[in-house]
Coordinates of C-alpha atoms and ligand atoms in Angstrom, one line a residue:
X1 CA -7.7 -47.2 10.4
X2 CA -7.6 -43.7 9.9
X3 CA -4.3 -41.9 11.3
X4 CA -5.0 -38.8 12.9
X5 CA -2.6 -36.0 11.5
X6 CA 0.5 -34.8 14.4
X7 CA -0.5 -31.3 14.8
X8 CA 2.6 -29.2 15.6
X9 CA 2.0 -27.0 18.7
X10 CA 4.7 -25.2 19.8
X11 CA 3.8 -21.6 20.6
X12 CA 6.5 -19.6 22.7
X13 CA 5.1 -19.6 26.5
X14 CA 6.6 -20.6 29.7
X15 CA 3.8 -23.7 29.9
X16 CA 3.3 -25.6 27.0
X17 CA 1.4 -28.9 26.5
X18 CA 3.1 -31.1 24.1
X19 CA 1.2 -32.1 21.1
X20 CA 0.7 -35.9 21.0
X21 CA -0.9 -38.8 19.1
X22 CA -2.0 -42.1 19.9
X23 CA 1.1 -44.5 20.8
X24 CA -0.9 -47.1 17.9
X25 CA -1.3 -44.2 15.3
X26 CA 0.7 -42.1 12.8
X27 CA 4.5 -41.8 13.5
X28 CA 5.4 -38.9 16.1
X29 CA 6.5 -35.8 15.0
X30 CA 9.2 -34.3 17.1
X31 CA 7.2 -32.2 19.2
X32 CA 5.2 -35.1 20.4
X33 CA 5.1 -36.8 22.9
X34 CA 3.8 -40.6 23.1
X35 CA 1.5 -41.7 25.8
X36 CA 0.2 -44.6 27.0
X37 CA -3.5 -45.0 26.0
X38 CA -5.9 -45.5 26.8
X39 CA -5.3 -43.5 29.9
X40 CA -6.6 -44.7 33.5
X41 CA -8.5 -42.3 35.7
X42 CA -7.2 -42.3 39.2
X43 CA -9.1 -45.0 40.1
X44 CA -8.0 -46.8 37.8
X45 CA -10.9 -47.5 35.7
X46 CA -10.2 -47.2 32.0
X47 CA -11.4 -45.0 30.1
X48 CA -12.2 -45.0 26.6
X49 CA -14.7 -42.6 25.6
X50 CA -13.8 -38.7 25.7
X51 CA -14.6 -37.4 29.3
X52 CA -13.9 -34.7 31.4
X53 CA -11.8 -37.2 33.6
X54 CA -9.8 -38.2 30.7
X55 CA -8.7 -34.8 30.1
X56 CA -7.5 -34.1 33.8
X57 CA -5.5 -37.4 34.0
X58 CA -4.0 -35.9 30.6
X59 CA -3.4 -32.8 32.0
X60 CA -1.7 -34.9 35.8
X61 CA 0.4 -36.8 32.9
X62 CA 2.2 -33.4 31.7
X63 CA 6.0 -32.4 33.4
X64 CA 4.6 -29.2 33.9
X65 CA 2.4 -29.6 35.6
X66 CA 3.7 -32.0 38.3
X67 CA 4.8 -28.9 40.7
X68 CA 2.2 -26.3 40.4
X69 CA -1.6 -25.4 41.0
X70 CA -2.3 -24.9 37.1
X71 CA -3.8 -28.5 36.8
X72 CA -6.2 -27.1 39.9
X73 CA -6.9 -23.9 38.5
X74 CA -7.6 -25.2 34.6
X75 CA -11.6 -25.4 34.7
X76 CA -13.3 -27.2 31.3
X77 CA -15.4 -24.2 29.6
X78 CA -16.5 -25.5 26.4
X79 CA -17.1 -29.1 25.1
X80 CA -18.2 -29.8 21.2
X81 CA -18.1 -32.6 19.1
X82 CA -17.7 -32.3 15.4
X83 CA -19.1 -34.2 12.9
X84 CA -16.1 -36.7 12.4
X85 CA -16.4 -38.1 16.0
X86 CA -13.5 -35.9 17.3
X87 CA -14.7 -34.1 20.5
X88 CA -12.8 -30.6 21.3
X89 CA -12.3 -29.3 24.9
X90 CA -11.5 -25.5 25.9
X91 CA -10.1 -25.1 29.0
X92 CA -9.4 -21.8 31.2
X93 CA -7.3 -20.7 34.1
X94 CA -8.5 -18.9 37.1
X95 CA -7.2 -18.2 39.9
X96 CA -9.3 -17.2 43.3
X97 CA -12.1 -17.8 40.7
X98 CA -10.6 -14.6 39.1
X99 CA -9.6 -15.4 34.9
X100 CA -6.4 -15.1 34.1
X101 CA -6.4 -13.0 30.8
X102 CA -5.8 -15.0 27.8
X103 CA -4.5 -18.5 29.2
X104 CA -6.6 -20.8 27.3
X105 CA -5.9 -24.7 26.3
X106 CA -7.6 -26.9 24.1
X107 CA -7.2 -30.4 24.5
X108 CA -8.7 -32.8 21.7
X109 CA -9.7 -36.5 22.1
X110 CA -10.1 -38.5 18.7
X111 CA -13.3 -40.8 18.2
X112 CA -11.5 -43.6 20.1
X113 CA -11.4 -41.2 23.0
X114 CA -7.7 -40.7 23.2
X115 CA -5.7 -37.5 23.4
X116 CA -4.6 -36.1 19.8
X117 CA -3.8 -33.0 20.4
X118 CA -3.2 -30.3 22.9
X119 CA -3.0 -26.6 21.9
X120 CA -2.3 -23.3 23.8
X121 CA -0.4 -21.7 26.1
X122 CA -0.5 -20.5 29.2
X123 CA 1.4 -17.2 31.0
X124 CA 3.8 -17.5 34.1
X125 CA 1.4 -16.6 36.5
X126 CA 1.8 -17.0 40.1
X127 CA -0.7 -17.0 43.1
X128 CA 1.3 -15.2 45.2
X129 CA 2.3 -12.5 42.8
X130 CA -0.9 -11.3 42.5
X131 CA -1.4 -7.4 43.4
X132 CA -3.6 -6.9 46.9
X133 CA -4.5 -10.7 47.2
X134 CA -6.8 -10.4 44.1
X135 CA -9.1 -7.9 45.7
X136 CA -9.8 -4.7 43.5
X137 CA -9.5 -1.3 44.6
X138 CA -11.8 0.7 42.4
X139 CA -15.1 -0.6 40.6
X140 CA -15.9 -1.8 37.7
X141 CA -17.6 1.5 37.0
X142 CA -14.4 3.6 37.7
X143 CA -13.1 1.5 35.2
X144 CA -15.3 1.8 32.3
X145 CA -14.7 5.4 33.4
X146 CA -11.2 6.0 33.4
X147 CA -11.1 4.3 30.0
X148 CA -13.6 6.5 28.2
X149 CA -12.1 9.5 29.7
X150 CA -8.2 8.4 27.9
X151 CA -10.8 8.2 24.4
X152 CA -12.1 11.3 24.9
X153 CA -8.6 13.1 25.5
X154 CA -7.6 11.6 22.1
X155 CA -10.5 11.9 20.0
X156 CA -13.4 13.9 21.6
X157 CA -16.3 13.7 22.8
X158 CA -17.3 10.5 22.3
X159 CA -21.2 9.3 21.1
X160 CA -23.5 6.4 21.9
X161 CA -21.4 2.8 23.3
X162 CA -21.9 0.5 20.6
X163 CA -22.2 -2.0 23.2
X164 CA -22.6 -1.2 26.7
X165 CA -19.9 -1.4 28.2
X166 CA -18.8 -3.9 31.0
X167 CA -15.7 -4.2 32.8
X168 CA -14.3 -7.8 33.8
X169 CA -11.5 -8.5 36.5
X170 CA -9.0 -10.6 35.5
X171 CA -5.4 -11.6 36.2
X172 CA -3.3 -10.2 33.8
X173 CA 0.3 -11.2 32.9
X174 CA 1.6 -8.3 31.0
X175 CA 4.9 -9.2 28.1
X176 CA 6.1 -5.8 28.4
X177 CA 7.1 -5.9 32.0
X178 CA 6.8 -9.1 33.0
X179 CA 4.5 -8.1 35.5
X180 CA 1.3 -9.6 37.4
X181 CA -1.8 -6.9 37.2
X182 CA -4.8 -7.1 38.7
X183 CA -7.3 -5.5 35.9
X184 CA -10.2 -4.4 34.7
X185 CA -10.6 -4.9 31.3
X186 CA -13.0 -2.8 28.7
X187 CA -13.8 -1.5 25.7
X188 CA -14.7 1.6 24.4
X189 CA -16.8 1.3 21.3
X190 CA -18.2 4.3 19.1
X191 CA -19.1 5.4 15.7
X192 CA -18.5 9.2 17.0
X193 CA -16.8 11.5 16.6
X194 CA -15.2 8.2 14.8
X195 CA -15.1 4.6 14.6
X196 CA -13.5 3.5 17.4
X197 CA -12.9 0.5 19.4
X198 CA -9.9 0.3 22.0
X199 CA -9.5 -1.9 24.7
X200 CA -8.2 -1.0 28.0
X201 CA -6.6 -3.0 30.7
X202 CA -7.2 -0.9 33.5
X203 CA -5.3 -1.6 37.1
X204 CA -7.4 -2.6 39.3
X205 CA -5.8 -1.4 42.9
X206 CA -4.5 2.5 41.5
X207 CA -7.0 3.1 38.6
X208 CA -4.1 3.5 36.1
X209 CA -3.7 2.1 32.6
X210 CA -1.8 -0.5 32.1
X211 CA -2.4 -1.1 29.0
X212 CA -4.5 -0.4 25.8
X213 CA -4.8 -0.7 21.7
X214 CA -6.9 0.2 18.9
X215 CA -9.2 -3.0 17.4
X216 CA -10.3 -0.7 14.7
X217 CA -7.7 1.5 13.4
X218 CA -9.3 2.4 9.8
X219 CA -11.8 4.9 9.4
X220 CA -14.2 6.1 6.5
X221 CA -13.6 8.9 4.7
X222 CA -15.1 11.1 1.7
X223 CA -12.8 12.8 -0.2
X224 CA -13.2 14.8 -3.9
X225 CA -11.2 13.2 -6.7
X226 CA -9.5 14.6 -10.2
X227 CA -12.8 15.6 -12.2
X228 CA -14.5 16.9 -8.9
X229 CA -16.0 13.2 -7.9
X230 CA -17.1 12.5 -4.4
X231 CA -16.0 9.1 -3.3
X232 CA -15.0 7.0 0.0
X233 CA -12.3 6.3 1.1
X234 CA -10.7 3.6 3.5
X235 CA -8.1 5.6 6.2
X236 CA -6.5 5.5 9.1
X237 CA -7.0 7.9 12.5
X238 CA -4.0 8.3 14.5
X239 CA -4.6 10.4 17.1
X240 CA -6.2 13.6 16.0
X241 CA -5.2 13.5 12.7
X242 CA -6.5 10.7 9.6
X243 CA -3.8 9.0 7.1
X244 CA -4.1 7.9 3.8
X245 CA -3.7 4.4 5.0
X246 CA -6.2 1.8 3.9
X247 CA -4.9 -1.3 6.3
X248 CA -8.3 -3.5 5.2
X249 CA -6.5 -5.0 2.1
X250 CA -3.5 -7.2 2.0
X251 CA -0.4 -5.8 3.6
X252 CA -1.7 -2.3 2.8
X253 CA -2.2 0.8 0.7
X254 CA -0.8 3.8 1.2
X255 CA -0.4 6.8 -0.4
X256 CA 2.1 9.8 -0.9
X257 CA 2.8 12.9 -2.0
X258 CA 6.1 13.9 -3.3
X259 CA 5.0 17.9 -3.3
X260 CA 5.9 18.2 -6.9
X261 CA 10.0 17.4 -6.1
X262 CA 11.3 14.0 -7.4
X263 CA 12.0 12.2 -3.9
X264 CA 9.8 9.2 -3.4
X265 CA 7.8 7.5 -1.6
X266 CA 7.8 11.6 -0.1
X267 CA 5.2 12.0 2.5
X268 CA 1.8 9.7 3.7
X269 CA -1.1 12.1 3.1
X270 CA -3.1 13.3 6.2
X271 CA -5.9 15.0 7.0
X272 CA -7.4 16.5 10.0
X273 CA -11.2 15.9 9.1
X274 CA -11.3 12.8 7.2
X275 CA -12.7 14.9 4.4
X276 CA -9.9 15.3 1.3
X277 CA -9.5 17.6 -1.1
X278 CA -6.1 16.0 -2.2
X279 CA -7.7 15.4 -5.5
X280 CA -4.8 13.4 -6.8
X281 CA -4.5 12.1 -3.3
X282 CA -7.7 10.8 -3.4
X283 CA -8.1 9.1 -6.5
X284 CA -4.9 7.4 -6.4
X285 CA -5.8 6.1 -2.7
X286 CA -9.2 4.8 -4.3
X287 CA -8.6 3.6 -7.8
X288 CA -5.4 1.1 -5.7
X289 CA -8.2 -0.3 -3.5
X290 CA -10.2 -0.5 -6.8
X291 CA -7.9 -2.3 -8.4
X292 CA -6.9 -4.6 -5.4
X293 CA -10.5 -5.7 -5.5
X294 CA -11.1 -6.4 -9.1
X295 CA -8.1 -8.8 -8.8
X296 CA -9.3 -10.4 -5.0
X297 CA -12.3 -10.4 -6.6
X298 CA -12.5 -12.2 -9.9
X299 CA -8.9 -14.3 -9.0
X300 CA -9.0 -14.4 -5.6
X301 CA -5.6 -12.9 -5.9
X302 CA -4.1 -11.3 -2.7
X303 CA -2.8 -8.1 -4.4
X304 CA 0.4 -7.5 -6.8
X305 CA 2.6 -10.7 -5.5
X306 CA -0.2 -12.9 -4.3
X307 CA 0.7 -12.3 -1.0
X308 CA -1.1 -8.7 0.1
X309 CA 2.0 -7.2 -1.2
X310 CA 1.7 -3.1 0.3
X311 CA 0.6 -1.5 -2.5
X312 CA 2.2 2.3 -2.4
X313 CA 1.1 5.0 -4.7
X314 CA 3.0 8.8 -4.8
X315 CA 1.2 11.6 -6.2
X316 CA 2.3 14.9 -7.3
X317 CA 5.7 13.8 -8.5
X318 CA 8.1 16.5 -10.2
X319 CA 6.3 19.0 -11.9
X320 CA 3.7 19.3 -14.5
X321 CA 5.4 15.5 -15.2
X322 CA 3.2 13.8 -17.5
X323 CA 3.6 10.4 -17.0
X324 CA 2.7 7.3 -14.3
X325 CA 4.8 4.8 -14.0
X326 CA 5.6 0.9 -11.7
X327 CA 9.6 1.2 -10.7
X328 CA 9.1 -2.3 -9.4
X329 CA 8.7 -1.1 -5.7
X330 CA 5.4 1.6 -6.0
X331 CA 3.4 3.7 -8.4
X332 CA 3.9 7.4 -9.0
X333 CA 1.8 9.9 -10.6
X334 CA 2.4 13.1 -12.5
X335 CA 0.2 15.8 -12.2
X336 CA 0.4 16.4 -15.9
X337 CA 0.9 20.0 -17.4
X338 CA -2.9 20.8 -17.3
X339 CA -3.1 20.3 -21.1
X340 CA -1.6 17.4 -22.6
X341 CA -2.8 15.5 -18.9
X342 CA -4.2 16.6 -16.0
X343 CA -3.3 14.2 -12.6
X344 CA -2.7 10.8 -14.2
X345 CA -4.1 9.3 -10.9
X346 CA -7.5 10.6 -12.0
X347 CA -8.2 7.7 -14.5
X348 CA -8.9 4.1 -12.9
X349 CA -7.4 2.5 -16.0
X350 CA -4.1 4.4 -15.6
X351 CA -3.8 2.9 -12.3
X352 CA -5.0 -0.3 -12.9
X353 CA -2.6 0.1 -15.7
X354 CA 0.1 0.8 -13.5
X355 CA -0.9 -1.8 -10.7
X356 CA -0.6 -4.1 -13.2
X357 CA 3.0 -3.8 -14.3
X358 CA 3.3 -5.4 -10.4
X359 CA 1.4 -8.2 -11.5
X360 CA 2.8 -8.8 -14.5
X361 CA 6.5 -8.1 -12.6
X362 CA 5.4 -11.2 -9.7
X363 CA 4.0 -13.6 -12.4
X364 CA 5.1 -13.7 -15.8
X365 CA 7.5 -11.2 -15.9
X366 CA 7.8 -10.3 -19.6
X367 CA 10.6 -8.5 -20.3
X368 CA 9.9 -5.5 -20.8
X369 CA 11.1 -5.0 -24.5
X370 CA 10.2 -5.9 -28.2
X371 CA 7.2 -8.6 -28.3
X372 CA 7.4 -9.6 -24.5
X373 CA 7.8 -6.1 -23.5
X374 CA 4.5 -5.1 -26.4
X375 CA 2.5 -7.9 -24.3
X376 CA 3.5 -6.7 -21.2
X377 CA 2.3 -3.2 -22.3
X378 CA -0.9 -5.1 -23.4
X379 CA -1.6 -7.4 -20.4
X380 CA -1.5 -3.5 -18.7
X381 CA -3.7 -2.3 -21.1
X382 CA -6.2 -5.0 -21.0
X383 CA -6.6 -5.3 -17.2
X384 CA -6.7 -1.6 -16.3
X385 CA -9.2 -0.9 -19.1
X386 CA -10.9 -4.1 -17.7
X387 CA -11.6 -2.9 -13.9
X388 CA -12.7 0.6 -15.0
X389 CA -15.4 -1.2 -17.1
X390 CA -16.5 1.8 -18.9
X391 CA -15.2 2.0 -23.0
X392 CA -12.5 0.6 -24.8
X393 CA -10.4 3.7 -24.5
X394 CA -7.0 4.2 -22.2
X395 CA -6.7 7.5 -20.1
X396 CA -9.9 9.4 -21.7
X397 CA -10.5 10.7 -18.5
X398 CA -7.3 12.5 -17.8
X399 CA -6.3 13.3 -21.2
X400 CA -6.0 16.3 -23.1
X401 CA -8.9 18.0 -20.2
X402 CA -9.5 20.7 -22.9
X403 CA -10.1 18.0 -25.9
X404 CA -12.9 16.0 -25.0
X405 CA -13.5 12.5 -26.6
X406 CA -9.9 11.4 -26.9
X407 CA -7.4 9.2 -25.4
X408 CA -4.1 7.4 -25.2
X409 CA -5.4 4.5 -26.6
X410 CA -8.3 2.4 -27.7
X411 CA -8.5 -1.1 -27.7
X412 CA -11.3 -1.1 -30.1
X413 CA -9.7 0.3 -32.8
X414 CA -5.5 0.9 -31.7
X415 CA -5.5 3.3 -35.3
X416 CA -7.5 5.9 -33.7
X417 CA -4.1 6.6 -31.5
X418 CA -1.4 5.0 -34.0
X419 CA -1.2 1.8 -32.8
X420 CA -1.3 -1.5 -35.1
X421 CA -4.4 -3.4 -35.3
X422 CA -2.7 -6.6 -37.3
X423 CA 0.6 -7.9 -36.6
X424 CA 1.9 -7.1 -40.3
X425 CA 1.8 -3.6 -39.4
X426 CA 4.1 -3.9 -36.0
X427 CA 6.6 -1.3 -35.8
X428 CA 10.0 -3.2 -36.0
X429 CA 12.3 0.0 -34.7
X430 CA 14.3 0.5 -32.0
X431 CA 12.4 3.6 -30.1
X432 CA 10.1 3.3 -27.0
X433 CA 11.9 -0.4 -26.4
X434 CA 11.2 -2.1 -29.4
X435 CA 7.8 -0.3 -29.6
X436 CA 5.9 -1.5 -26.7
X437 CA 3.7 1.0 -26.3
X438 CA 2.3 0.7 -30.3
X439 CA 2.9 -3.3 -30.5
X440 CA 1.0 -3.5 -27.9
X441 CA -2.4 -2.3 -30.2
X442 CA -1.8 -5.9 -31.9
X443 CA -2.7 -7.6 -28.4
X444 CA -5.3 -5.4 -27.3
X445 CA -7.3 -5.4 -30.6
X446 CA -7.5 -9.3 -30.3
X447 CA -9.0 -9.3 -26.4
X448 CA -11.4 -6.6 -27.8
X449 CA -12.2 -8.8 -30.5
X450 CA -12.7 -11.5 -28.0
X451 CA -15.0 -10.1 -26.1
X452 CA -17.0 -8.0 -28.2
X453 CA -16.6 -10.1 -31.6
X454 CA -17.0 -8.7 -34.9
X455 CA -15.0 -9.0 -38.0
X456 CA -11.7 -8.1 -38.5
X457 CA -9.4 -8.4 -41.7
X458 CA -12.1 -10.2 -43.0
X459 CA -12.0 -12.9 -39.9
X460 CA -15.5 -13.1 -37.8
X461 CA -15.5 -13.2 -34.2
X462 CA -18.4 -14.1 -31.7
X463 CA -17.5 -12.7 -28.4
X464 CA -17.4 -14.1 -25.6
X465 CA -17.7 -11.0 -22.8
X466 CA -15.2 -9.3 -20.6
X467 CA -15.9 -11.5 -17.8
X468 CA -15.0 -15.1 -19.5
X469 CA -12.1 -13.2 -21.6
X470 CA -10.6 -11.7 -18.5
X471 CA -10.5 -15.1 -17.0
X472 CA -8.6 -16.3 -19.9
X473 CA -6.1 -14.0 -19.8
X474 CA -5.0 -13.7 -16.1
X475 CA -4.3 -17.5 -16.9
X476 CA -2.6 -16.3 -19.4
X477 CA -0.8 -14.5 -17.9
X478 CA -0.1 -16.4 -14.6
X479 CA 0.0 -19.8 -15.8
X480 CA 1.7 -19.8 -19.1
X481 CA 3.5 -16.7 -20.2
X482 CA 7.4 -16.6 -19.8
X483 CA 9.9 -13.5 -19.6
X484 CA 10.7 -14.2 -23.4
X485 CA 7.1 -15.2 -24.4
X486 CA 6.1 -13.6 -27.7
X487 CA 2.9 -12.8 -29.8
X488 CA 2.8 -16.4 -30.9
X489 CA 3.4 -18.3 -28.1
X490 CA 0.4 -15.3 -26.5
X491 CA -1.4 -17.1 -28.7
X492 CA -0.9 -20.6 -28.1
X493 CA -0.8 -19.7 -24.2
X494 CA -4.3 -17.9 -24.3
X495 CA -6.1 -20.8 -26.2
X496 CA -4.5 -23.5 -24.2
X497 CA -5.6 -21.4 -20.9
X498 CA -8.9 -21.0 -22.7
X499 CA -9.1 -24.9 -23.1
X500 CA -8.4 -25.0 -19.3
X501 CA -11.3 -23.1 -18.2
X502 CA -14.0 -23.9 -20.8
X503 CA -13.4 -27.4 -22.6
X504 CA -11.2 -28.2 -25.3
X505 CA -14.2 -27.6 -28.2
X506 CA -15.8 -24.6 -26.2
X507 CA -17.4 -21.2 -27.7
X508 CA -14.0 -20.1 -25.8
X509 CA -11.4 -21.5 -27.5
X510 CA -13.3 -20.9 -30.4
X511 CA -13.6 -16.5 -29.7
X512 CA -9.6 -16.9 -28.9
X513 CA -8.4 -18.3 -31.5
X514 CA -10.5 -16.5 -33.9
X515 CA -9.6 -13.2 -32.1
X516 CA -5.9 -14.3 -32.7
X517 CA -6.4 -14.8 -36.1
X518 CA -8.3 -11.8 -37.1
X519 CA -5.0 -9.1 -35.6
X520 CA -2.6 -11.7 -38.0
X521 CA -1.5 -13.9 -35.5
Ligands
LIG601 N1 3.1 5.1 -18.2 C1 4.0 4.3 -18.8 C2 3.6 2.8 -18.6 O1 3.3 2.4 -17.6 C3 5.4 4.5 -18.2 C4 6.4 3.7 -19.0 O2 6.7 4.0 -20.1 N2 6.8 2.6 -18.5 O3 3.6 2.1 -19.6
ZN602 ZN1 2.7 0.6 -19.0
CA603 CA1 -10.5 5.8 -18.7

């Protein structure tokens, strides 16, 4: 026999229904409660396969039930049966026939036709507390009314209803006061003069509002980036002004300017159009969602911790400060002087760069000094180089604006920038911590390798492509690396996660370890 899993209920709510499971069944978790089954109907008659009478005698069975008109007013609105036998009952209160917003139950009854599970809850609701015996005062139209005339006030004049709009009576119990309404409630839905969907609970006897919120609370907008780009731009309206505030992605991204002082996060961007000419502003905003999607995307990885992790960026920090830079809590941008960088935000693989010291910080979290600290630099390299797709080259597009061509870095051939391309060349100093800006050459050489083969120090390598070699080395990185983890154990990490994904003789492993071999490693 198959035991049917205790599903834990408890929801806060004046009226709960216990979760329960068949007396013969699984052992009870603590918030069940055992009944005799099968259960008899009043009659008497037993009954043993799932029926609207066996979900009433359930519902007679419950404590809270005893004293009160709920069991009366709970009416059966939906019945299915899945495909493993188990048949799933919705349930709704109304009273006077009107619906009382929101109290919902579902009761379940497993293939033997016995109660497993009962799930919902339902607000403190009384008959006699409702306003003017239940009987509205305006209409339905003075509703839908009343709401659109609150949107307008905040946004405008509104365009075409998405969906025309209705206005349903219901009881409502309302948390903030505790208080029994009579409502109407509605929507108002438009694309102009912005998205915008908020739903109104409007009283019913005096017209006013009892209460309201926004269901879509991001807008669209264009904005100009660093080299004069148009692009779009995930925001948020509040009120008559838009915020740099993307609240589609994880927990967040949100962006800031520091107005060229040194206090951060400084101030959320806003706009009164929806149209920015931030420039900084703008790419920074865009290249984070970007890079949130490359790695939602391609890992399925909910942001920098795995777990949507608010992703804040600050532009405009100090002045003419060339550098970006992860302080373990956000990002921050320079605008550069205008000549050795113009706004580091302006380059998608400076802020995938960036982003991914936060990965790197939630996973392995190589330290970030001598080797670890070189493949940290590299793992940062690799990945923000990776989502902008375009060369081999790190910050081309907001380096030296008056010297076309060059960059910080390239991972096809570190030289170009002095950086190592073979580990017998590492710089053993002390400067830059142990050199973890230039070691990191060593690391980047051997992904480039990887994916675009070729030979190297005499070593040929058939690549395998930036989509299989990025693969390998967020494992890499998020399976096997350690804080400590140096070039050689990189190397043993990235053909054992290699082996993972591809076999154990694969093309793969092969690319990897050849890749490994031709930097010295
Ligand atoms: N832009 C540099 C980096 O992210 C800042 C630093 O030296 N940590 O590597
Ligand atoms: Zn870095
Ligand atoms: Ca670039």
């Amino acid at each position: 026999m198959k035991f049917a899993k205790v599903m834990p209920t408890i929801l806060g709510g004046a009226l709960l229904l216990a979760s329960v499971s068949s007396a013969a069944a699984a052992p009870l978790s603590d918030q069940s409660i055992p009944l005799q089954a099968p259960y008899a109907s009043e009659e008497g008659i037993q009954l043993n396969s799932g029926s609207d009478e066996t979900i009433f005698n359930f519902l007679g069975q419950q404590e809270q039930f005893l004293n009160s008109d709920v069991k009366s007013q709970l009416k059966i609105i939906k019945r299915t049966t899945d495909t493993s036998g188990v048949r799933h009952f919705r349930l709704k209160q109304y009273i006077k026939g009107i619906p009382v917003y929101g109290a919902e139950q579902t009761i379940h009854l497993d293939k033997t036709g016995q109660v497993s599970s009962a799930l919902g809850d339902l607000p403190p609701v009384e008959e006699q507390a409702i306003p003017n015996d239940g009987v509205a005062e305006i209409s339905a139209e003075d509703a839908i009314k009343i709401a659109s005339e609150e949107a307008t006030s905040r946004v405008g004049e509104l365009g075409e209803p998405q969906k025309t709009p209705e206005a349903e009576l219901n009881i409502y119990h309302n948390e903030e006061d505790n208080q029994t309404y009579l409502v109407y409630i509605t929507e108002v839905n438009v694309l102009e003069p912005a998205p915008l969907r908020t739903k109104y609970f409007v009283n019913a006897v005096d017209g006013s509002i009892v209460s309201q919120y926004d269901l879509i609370n991001f807008a669209t907008g264009t904005g100009t980036g660093v080299l004069g780009d148009t692009k779009t731009l995930t925001t948020t309206q509040s009120g008559s002004t838009f915020q740099l505030k993307d609240t589609t992605r994880g927990k967040g991204i949100e962006t800031y300017t520091a107005s060229n002082r040194s206090t951060i996060p400084g101030t959320l961007l806003t706009d009164s159009d929806n149209v920015w000419t931030d420039r900084a502003g703008v790419d920074a905003h865009a290249y984070a969602a970007a890079t949130y999607d490359f790695y939602k995307n391609k890992f399925n990885r909910n942001g920098l911790d795995g777990n949507g992790l608010l992703i804040k960026s600050t532009v405009h920090y100090g002045s003419n400060y060339n550098n970006a830079f992860w302080n373990g809590v956000q990002i921050v941008f320079g605008d550069g002087d205008g000549t050795t960088f113009t706004s580091l935000s302006g380059d998608l693989d400076v802020v995938g760069h960036e982003l991914t010291h936060g990965v790197i910080e939630n996973t392995a979290n190589l330290e970030y000094r001598n080797e670890p600290g070189a493949l940290n630099e590299a793992f940062a390299d690799i990945f923000g180089n990776t989502i902008q797709n375009k060369n081999w080259l790190i910050g081309d597009d907001i380096y030296t604006p008056n010297i076309p061509g060059d960059a910080l870095r390239s991972l096809s051939n570190p030289t170009l920038y002095g950086q190592p391309d073979k580990y017998s060349d590492r710089y053993t100093g002390t400067a830059d911590n142990g050199g973890v800006h230039t070691n990191s050459g060593i690391i980047n050489k051997a992904y480039y390798l990887a994916v675009q083969g070729g030979t190297h120090n005499g070593v040929t390598v058939t690549g395998i492509g930036r989509d299989k070699a990025i693969q390998i080395f967020y494992s890499t990185l998020v399976n096997y690396l350690t804080p400590t983890s140096k070039f050689a154990a990189a190397k043993t990490a990235t053909i054992q996660a290699a082996k993972d994904l591809y076999g154990a003789t694969s093309a793969e492993v092969t690319a990897i370890t050849k890749a490994y071999q031709a930097v010295g490693l």
